[in-house]
CSV table of C-alpha atoms in Angstrom, one decimal:
chain,number,residue,atom,x,y,z
A,1,UNK,CA,66.3,-41.0,-36.3
A,2,UNK,CA,62.7,-40.1,-37.9
A,3,UNK,CA,61.3,-42.7,-35.7
A,4,UNK,CA,62.6,-40.9,-32.5
A,5,UNK,CA,61.7,-37.3,-34.0
A,6,UNK,CA,58.1,-38.7,-34.3
A,7,UNK,CA,58.0,-39.8,-31.0
A,8,UNK,CA,59.1,-36.5,-29.4
A,9,UNK,CA,56.8,-34.5,-31.6
A,10,UNK,CA,53.9,-36.7,-30.4
A,11,UNK,CA,55.1,-36.2,-26.7
A,12,UNK,CA,55.1,-32.8,-27.3
A,13,UNK,CA,51.4,-32.4,-28.8
A,14,UNK,CA,50.1,-34.4,-25.6
A,15,UNK,CA,52.0,-32.0,-23.4
A,16,UNK,CA,50.4,-29.2,-25.1
A,17,UNK,CA,47.0,-30.7,-24.9
A,18,UNK,CA,47.7,-31.6,-21.2
A,19,UNK,CA,48.9,-28.2,-20.3
A,20,UNK,CA,46.6,-26.0,-22.3
A,21,UNK,CA,43.3,-27.8,-21.8
A,22,UNK,CA,40.1,-27.1,-23.2
A,23,UNK,CA,39.2,-23.2,-23.5
A,24,UNK,CA,35.8,-22.5,-21.7
A,25,UNK,CA,34.2,-19.3,-22.1
A,26,UNK,CA,31.8,-18.2,-19.2
A,27,UNK,CA,29.7,-15.3,-18.7
A,28,UNK,CA,29.2,-14.2,-14.8
A,29,UNK,CA,26.4,-12.4,-13.1
A,30,UNK,CA,27.7,-9.0,-13.8
A,31,UNK,CA,27.9,-9.8,-17.8
A,32,UNK,CA,32.0,-10.2,-18.0
A,33,UNK,CA,33.3,-12.8,-20.3
A,34,UNK,CA,35.7,-15.1,-18.7
A,35,UNK,CA,38.0,-17.5,-20.6
A,36,UNK,CA,39.5,-20.1,-18.8
A,37,UNK,CA,42.0,-23.2,-19.6
A,38,UNK,CA,40.0,-26.2,-18.4
A,39,UNK,CA,40.3,-28.2,-16.2
A,40,UNK,CA,41.4,-25.1,-13.5
A,41,UNK,CA,43.6,-26.8,-11.0
A,42,UNK,CA,44.1,-23.8,-8.4
A,43,UNK,CA,41.2,-21.6,-7.2
A,44,UNK,CA,40.6,-19.1,-4.3
A,45,UNK,CA,36.8,-18.4,-3.4
A,46,UNK,CA,36.0,-15.3,-1.8
A,47,UNK,CA,32.5,-16.4,-1.2
A,48,UNK,CA,31.1,-19.1,1.2
A,49,UNK,CA,28.4,-20.1,-1.2
A,50,UNK,CA,31.2,-20.7,-4.0
A,51,UNK,CA,33.3,-22.5,-1.6
A,52,UNK,CA,30.3,-25.1,-0.8
A,53,UNK,CA,29.9,-25.5,-4.7
A,54,UNK,CA,33.7,-26.1,-5.5
A,55,UNK,CA,33.9,-28.5,-2.6
A,56,UNK,CA,30.8,-30.6,-3.7
A,57,UNK,CA,32.3,-30.7,-7.1
A,58,UNK,CA,35.8,-31.7,-6.6
A,59,UNK,CA,36.4,-32.2,-2.6
A,60,UNK,CA,38.2,-29.2,-2.3
A,61,UNK,CA,41.1,-30.5,-4.5
A,62,UNK,CA,41.3,-27.2,-6.5
A,63,UNK,CA,41.2,-24.8,-3.5
A,64,UNK,CA,44.1,-23.2,-2.5
A,65,UNK,CA,42.4,-20.2,-0.6
A,66,UNK,CA,39.3,-19.2,1.2
A,67,UNK,CA,37.3,-16.3,2.7
A,68,UNK,CA,36.9,-16.4,6.5
A,69,UNK,CA,33.4,-16.6,5.7
A,70,UNK,CA,33.8,-20.1,4.1
A,71,UNK,CA,33.3,-22.3,6.8
A,72,UNK,CA,31.5,-25.2,5.1
A,73,UNK,CA,32.1,-28.1,5.1
A,74,UNK,CA,34.2,-28.0,8.0
A,75,UNK,CA,37.2,-29.7,6.4
A,76,UNK,CA,37.5,-26.1,4.4
A,77,UNK,CA,38.9,-24.4,7.5
A,78,UNK,CA,42.5,-25.9,7.2
A,79,UNK,CA,42.7,-23.9,3.8
A,80,UNK,CA,44.7,-20.7,3.5
A,81,UNK,CA,42.5,-17.6,4.3
A,82,UNK,CA,42.7,-15.0,1.4
A,83,UNK,CA,40.4,-12.6,2.7
A,84,UNK,CA,37.2,-11.8,5.1
A,85,UNK,CA,34.8,-11.2,2.3
A,86,UNK,CA,34.6,-10.6,-1.1
A,87,UNK,CA,34.5,-7.1,-0.1
A,88,UNK,CA,38.1,-7.3,1.5
A,89,UNK,CA,40.2,-9.5,-0.2
A,90,UNK,CA,44.0,-9.7,0.5
A,91,UNK,CA,45.3,-9.5,-2.9
A,92,UNK,CA,48.7,-9.8,-2.4
A,93,UNK,CA,48.1,-13.0,-0.8
A,94,UNK,CA,45.9,-14.2,-3.6
A,95,UNK,CA,48.5,-13.2,-6.1
A,96,UNK,CA,51.3,-15.3,-3.8
A,97,UNK,CA,48.9,-18.3,-4.1
A,98,UNK,CA,48.8,-18.1,-7.6
A,99,UNK,CA,45.3,-19.3,-8.7
A,100,UNK,CA,44.0,-19.6,-12.1
A,101,UNK,CA,40.6,-18.6,-10.9
A,102,UNK,CA,39.2,-16.4,-8.2
A,103,UNK,CA,35.4,-16.8,-7.6
A,104,UNK,CA,33.6,-13.8,-5.7
A,105,UNK,CA,30.2,-12.5,-5.0
A,106,UNK,CA,28.9,-8.9,-5.9
A,107,UNK,CA,30.6,-7.4,-3.1
A,108,UNK,CA,34.0,-7.5,-5.1
A,109,UNK,CA,35.0,-4.2,-6.0
A,110,UNK,CA,35.9,-3.5,-9.8
A,111,UNK,CA,39.0,-2.2,-8.6
A,112,UNK,CA,40.0,-5.3,-6.7
A,113,UNK,CA,39.2,-7.3,-9.8
A,114,UNK,CA,40.9,-5.4,-12.2
A,115,UNK,CA,44.2,-5.9,-9.9
A,116,UNK,CA,43.7,-9.4,-10.2
A,117,UNK,CA,42.8,-9.6,-13.8
A,118,UNK,CA,46.0,-7.5,-14.4
A,119,UNK,CA,48.0,-10.2,-12.9
A,120,UNK,CA,46.7,-12.9,-15.3
A,121,UNK,CA,44.1,-14.3,-12.9
A,122,UNK,CA,40.7,-14.9,-13.8
A,123,UNK,CA,37.7,-13.7,-12.0
A,124,UNK,CA,34.1,-14.8,-11.7
A,125,UNK,CA,31.6,-12.7,-10.0
A,126,UNK,CA,28.6,-14.1,-9.0
A,127,UNK,CA,25.2,-13.8,-7.1
A,128,UNK,CA,24.3,-16.8,-4.9
A,129,UNK,CA,20.8,-16.3,-3.5
A,130,UNK,CA,18.6,-17.1,-6.7
A,131,UNK,CA,17.4,-20.4,-7.6
A,132,UNK,CA,18.0,-20.5,-11.2
A,133,UNK,CA,21.5,-18.6,-11.3
A,134,UNK,CA,22.8,-21.2,-8.4
A,135,UNK,CA,22.2,-23.9,-11.1
A,136,UNK,CA,24.0,-22.0,-13.7
A,137,UNK,CA,26.9,-21.2,-11.3
A,138,UNK,CA,27.2,-25.0,-10.8
A,139,UNK,CA,27.1,-25.9,-14.1
A,140,UNK,CA,29.7,-23.0,-15.2
A,141,UNK,CA,32.0,-24.4,-12.2
A,142,UNK,CA,31.8,-27.8,-13.5
A,143,UNK,CA,32.8,-26.8,-16.7
A,144,UNK,CA,35.8,-24.9,-15.2
A,145,UNK,CA,36.8,-27.9,-13.2
A,146,UNK,CA,35.9,-30.6,-15.6
A,147,UNK,CA,33.6,-32.1,-13.3
A,148,UNK,CA,30.6,-31.8,-15.8
A,149,UNK,CA,29.2,-34.9,-14.6
A,150,UNK,CA,29.4,-34.2,-10.9
A,151,UNK,CA,27.9,-31.0,-11.6
A,152,UNK,CA,24.9,-32.2,-13.5
A,153,UNK,CA,24.3,-34.7,-10.4
A,154,UNK,CA,24.5,-31.7,-8.2
A,155,UNK,CA,22.4,-29.3,-10.2
A,156,UNK,CA,19.9,-32.0,-11.1
A,157,UNK,CA,19.2,-32.7,-7.3
A,158,UNK,CA,18.5,-29.0,-6.5
A,159,UNK,CA,16.7,-28.8,-9.8
A,160,UNK,CA,14.3,-31.5,-8.3
A,161,UNK,CA,13.6,-29.6,-5.2
A,162,UNK,CA,13.0,-26.2,-7.2
A,163,UNK,CA,10.5,-28.4,-9.6
A,164,UNK,CA,8.6,-29.6,-6.8
A,165,UNK,CA,8.0,-26.2,-5.4
A,166,UNK,CA,7.0,-24.7,-8.7
A,167,UNK,CA,4.6,-27.4,-9.3
A,168,UNK,CA,2.9,-27.5,-5.8
A,169,UNK,CA,2.5,-23.6,-5.7
A,170,UNK,CA,1.4,-23.4,-9.5
A,171,UNK,CA,-2.2,-23.7,-8.6
A,172,UNK,CA,-2.3,-20.8,-6.2
A,173,UNK,CA,-3.3,-17.5,-7.3
A,174,UNK,CA,-2.1,-13.9,-6.2
A,175,UNK,CA,-4.9,-13.7,-3.7
A,176,UNK,CA,-3.7,-16.9,-1.9
A,177,UNK,CA,-0.2,-15.8,-1.7
A,178,UNK,CA,1.1,-15.0,1.9
A,179,UNK,CA,2.4,-11.9,2.5
A,180,UNK,CA,5.9,-11.5,4.2
A,181,UNK,CA,7.8,-9.1,6.1
A,182,UNK,CA,11.4,-10.1,5.8
A,183,UNK,CA,14.2,-8.8,8.1
A,184,UNK,CA,17.8,-10.1,8.3
A,185,UNK,CA,21.4,-10.0,9.7
A,186,UNK,CA,20.1,-9.7,13.1
A,187,UNK,CA,18.9,-6.4,12.7
A,188,UNK,CA,15.2,-5.6,13.4
A,189,UNK,CA,13.4,-4.2,10.4
A,190,UNK,CA,16.1,-4.4,8.2
A,191,UNK,CA,14.4,-5.5,5.1
A,192,UNK,CA,15.0,-5.9,1.2
A,193,UNK,CA,13.1,-4.5,-1.7
A,194,UNK,CA,12.3,-5.8,-5.4
A,195,UNK,CA,15.1,-7.1,-7.4
A,196,UNK,CA,17.4,-8.2,-4.5
A,197,UNK,CA,18.4,-11.6,-3.7
A,198,UNK,CA,16.1,-12.2,-0.9
A,199,UNK,CA,13.3,-10.7,-2.7
A,200,UNK,CA,13.8,-13.5,-5.3
A,201,UNK,CA,14.4,-16.1,-2.6
A,202,UNK,CA,10.9,-15.3,-1.1
A,203,UNK,CA,9.3,-14.8,-4.2
A,204,UNK,CA,10.3,-18.3,-5.6
A,205,UNK,CA,8.9,-19.9,-2.5
A,206,UNK,CA,5.5,-18.3,-3.0
A,207,UNK,CA,5.6,-15.4,-0.8
A,208,UNK,CA,4.7,-11.9,-1.5
A,209,UNK,CA,7.5,-9.6,0.1
A,210,UNK,CA,5.6,-6.3,1.4
A,211,UNK,CA,8.9,-4.1,0.9
A,212,UNK,CA,9.3,-5.1,-2.5
A,213,UNK,CA,8.1,-1.5,-3.6
A,214,UNK,CA,10.4,0.1,-1.2
A,215,UNK,CA,12.7,2.8,-3.1
A,216,UNK,CA,16.1,1.5,-1.9
A,217,UNK,CA,17.2,-2.1,-2.2
A,218,UNK,CA,17.7,-2.6,1.7
A,219,UNK,CA,15.5,-0.3,3.3
A,220,UNK,CA,15.0,0.2,7.2
A,221,UNK,CA,11.3,0.1,7.9
A,222,UNK,CA,9.5,1.2,11.1
A,223,UNK,CA,7.3,-1.0,13.4
A,224,UNK,CA,4.4,1.2,12.5
A,225,UNK,CA,5.0,0.5,8.9
A,226,UNK,CA,5.0,-3.2,9.4
A,227,UNK,CA,1.8,-3.1,11.7
A,228,UNK,CA,0.0,-1.1,9.0
A,229,UNK,CA,1.1,-3.9,6.4
A,230,UNK,CA,0.2,-6.6,8.7
A,231,UNK,CA,1.9,-9.3,7.0
A,232,UNK,CA,0.8,-13.1,7.1
A,233,UNK,CA,4.1,-13.9,7.9
A,234,UNK,CA,7.5,-12.6,9.5
A,235,UNK,CA,10.6,-14.1,8.3
A,236,UNK,CA,14.1,-13.5,9.6
A,237,UNK,CA,17.3,-14.8,7.9
A,238,UNK,CA,20.3,-14.7,9.6
A,239,UNK,CA,23.7,-14.3,8.5
A,240,UNK,CA,25.7,-17.2,6.7
A,241,UNK,CA,28.9,-16.6,8.2
A,242,UNK,CA,28.5,-19.0,11.1
A,243,UNK,CA,26.6,-22.1,12.4
A,244,UNK,CA,23.6,-21.8,14.7
A,245,UNK,CA,22.4,-24.1,17.2
A,246,UNK,CA,18.4,-24.8,17.5
A,247,UNK,CA,18.5,-22.8,20.9
A,248,UNK,CA,20.0,-19.9,19.0
A,249,UNK,CA,17.5,-19.8,16.4
A,250,UNK,CA,14.5,-20.2,18.9
A,251,UNK,CA,16.0,-17.4,21.1
A,252,UNK,CA,15.9,-15.0,17.6
A,253,UNK,CA,12.0,-16.1,17.2
A,254,UNK,CA,11.2,-15.6,21.0
A,255,UNK,CA,12.9,-12.0,20.5
A,256,UNK,CA,10.7,-11.1,17.5
A,257,UNK,CA,7.2,-12.2,18.8
A,258,UNK,CA,8.0,-10.5,22.3
A,259,UNK,CA,8.3,-7.0,20.5
A,260,UNK,CA,5.5,-5.0,22.2
A,261,UNK,CA,4.6,-3.1,19.0
A,262,UNK,CA,3.9,-6.6,17.0
A,263,UNK,CA,1.4,-8.3,20.0
A,264,UNK,CA,-1.3,-7.6,17.7
A,265,UNK,CA,-0.1,-8.3,14.3
A,266,UNK,CA,-1.5,-11.2,12.3
A,267,UNK,CA,1.6,-13.2,12.0
A,268,UNK,CA,2.7,-13.0,15.8
A,269,UNK,CA,-1.0,-13.9,16.7
A,270,UNK,CA,-1.2,-16.7,14.4
A,271,UNK,CA,2.4,-18.1,15.4
A,272,UNK,CA,4.0,-17.5,11.8
A,273,UNK,CA,7.2,-16.1,12.8
A,274,UNK,CA,10.0,-18.1,11.6
A,275,UNK,CA,13.9,-17.9,11.4
A,276,UNK,CA,16.3,-19.3,9.0
A,277,UNK,CA,20.1,-19.5,9.1
A,278,UNK,CA,21.6,-18.1,6.0
A,279,UNK,CA,23.8,-20.9,5.5
A,280,UNK,CA,20.8,-22.5,3.8
A,281,UNK,CA,19.8,-19.2,1.9
A,282,UNK,CA,23.0,-19.6,-0.5
A,283,UNK,CA,24.5,-21.6,-2.7
A,284,UNK,CA,24.3,-25.5,-2.5
A,285,UNK,CA,21.9,-25.4,0.5
A,286,UNK,CA,19.7,-22.6,-1.0
A,287,UNK,CA,17.3,-25.1,-2.3
A,288,UNK,CA,16.8,-26.2,1.3
A,289,UNK,CA,16.0,-23.1,2.2
A,290,UNK,CA,13.4,-22.7,-0.4
A,291,UNK,CA,11.9,-25.8,0.9
A,292,UNK,CA,11.6,-24.5,4.3
A,293,UNK,CA,10.1,-21.2,2.9
A,294,UNK,CA,7.7,-23.0,0.8
A,295,UNK,CA,6.4,-25.1,3.6
A,296,UNK,CA,6.2,-22.2,6.2
A,297,UNK,CA,3.9,-20.3,3.3
A,298,UNK,CA,2.1,-23.5,2.3
A,299,UNK,CA,2.1,-26.0,5.4
A,300,UNK,CA,-1.0,-27.7,3.7
A,301,UNK,CA,0.8,-28.3,0.1
A,302,UNK,CA,4.0,-29.4,1.8
A,303,UNK,CA,2.8,-31.6,4.6
A,304,UNK,CA,4.7,-34.6,3.5
A,305,UNK,CA,7.9,-32.7,2.7
A,306,UNK,CA,10.6,-32.6,5.9
A,307,UNK,CA,13.2,-30.1,4.5
A,308,UNK,CA,15.7,-31.2,7.3
A,309,UNK,CA,15.6,-34.8,6.1
A,310,UNK,CA,16.3,-33.6,2.3
A,311,UNK,CA,18.9,-31.3,3.8
A,312,UNK,CA,20.7,-34.5,5.6
A,313,UNK,CA,20.5,-36.4,2.4
A,314,UNK,CA,22.1,-33.8,0.2
A,315,UNK,CA,24.9,-33.2,2.9
A,316,UNK,CA,25.5,-37.1,2.8
A,317,UNK,CA,25.5,-37.3,-0.7
A,318,UNK,CA,27.7,-34.5,-1.9
A,319,UNK,CA,30.0,-33.9,1.4
A,320,UNK,CA,29.9,-37.4,2.8
A,321,UNK,CA,28.9,-35.9,6.4
A,322,UNK,CA,26.5,-35.9,8.8
A,323,UNK,CA,24.3,-33.1,9.5
A,324,UNK,CA,24.7,-30.9,12.8
A,325,UNK,CA,23.5,-27.7,14.2
A,326,UNK,CA,20.4,-25.6,13.8
A,327,UNK,CA,19.0,-24.3,10.4
A,328,UNK,CA,15.5,-23.3,10.9
A,329,UNK,CA,13.1,-22.6,13.7
A,330,UNK,CA,10.2,-23.9,14.1
A,331,UNK,CA,11.7,-26.7,11.8
A,332,UNK,CA,8.6,-28.8,12.2
A,333,UNK,CA,6.0,-26.1,11.2
């Protein structure tokens, strides 16, 4: 009798251990402290970048819902759509899916976060276009999913790219850094200033954002202003919600270099006009975008680096698929 009671007690303790798991505490980008019982087995991602990270860590096994913008890897499209973006989640559907964790970007409102948290769902809000932050997000989600080893492998690969860029541009001084006019989302002369994700992205790759000191985060500037600044490089980053062909990227570049007001600008005359898909500007693949920028900014320092080849290796290793589509133009510059 005593032996049987002991066996039951041991079974209960093991069950409690498995059910409750280890308590993991994460601090997200907004400074919120989020406590989770790891490993988390059900997640909803309201960010395409977060979806890429989750899939790289556990092949999507934990994901029960995604945002409309989450379209990579392609296998993800079979999952339930739980909102268009972080700023438009389907709260009722998310609660029906009963996830333990929702991952969103900074477009998620405090009101929506509160609704989910009051339903007992942990919510992590992150920024995904930032080299160092991306590595931390991978580490945090690895802990949450119980995939620390896989997270370490992924973060190590990306950190290798980061370290390569930092090492090679470390010898340049401020006068040698190319000035960059950045516009995005298919909107001519719509830029980004200091402290934004895109400004960090450009700065990390060694460029100087000419709109860094503008008074608003995402200013609309005039062609005359750009001509007066006369940047070394013009960079356009498209949205991340769709895939592009190389022909589409070329068309965007042709549109920029054919603008009459830019014909005498240094960047156009020297052919230093580049277009980047937003799919390689966030999340896991942001390291590939950084490689493209670094090579465009410092072609002589990165002559031996092929960002496209590195992209292909990354996709093969962490998503077990072949690379298709266009991501940068001109990709061989």
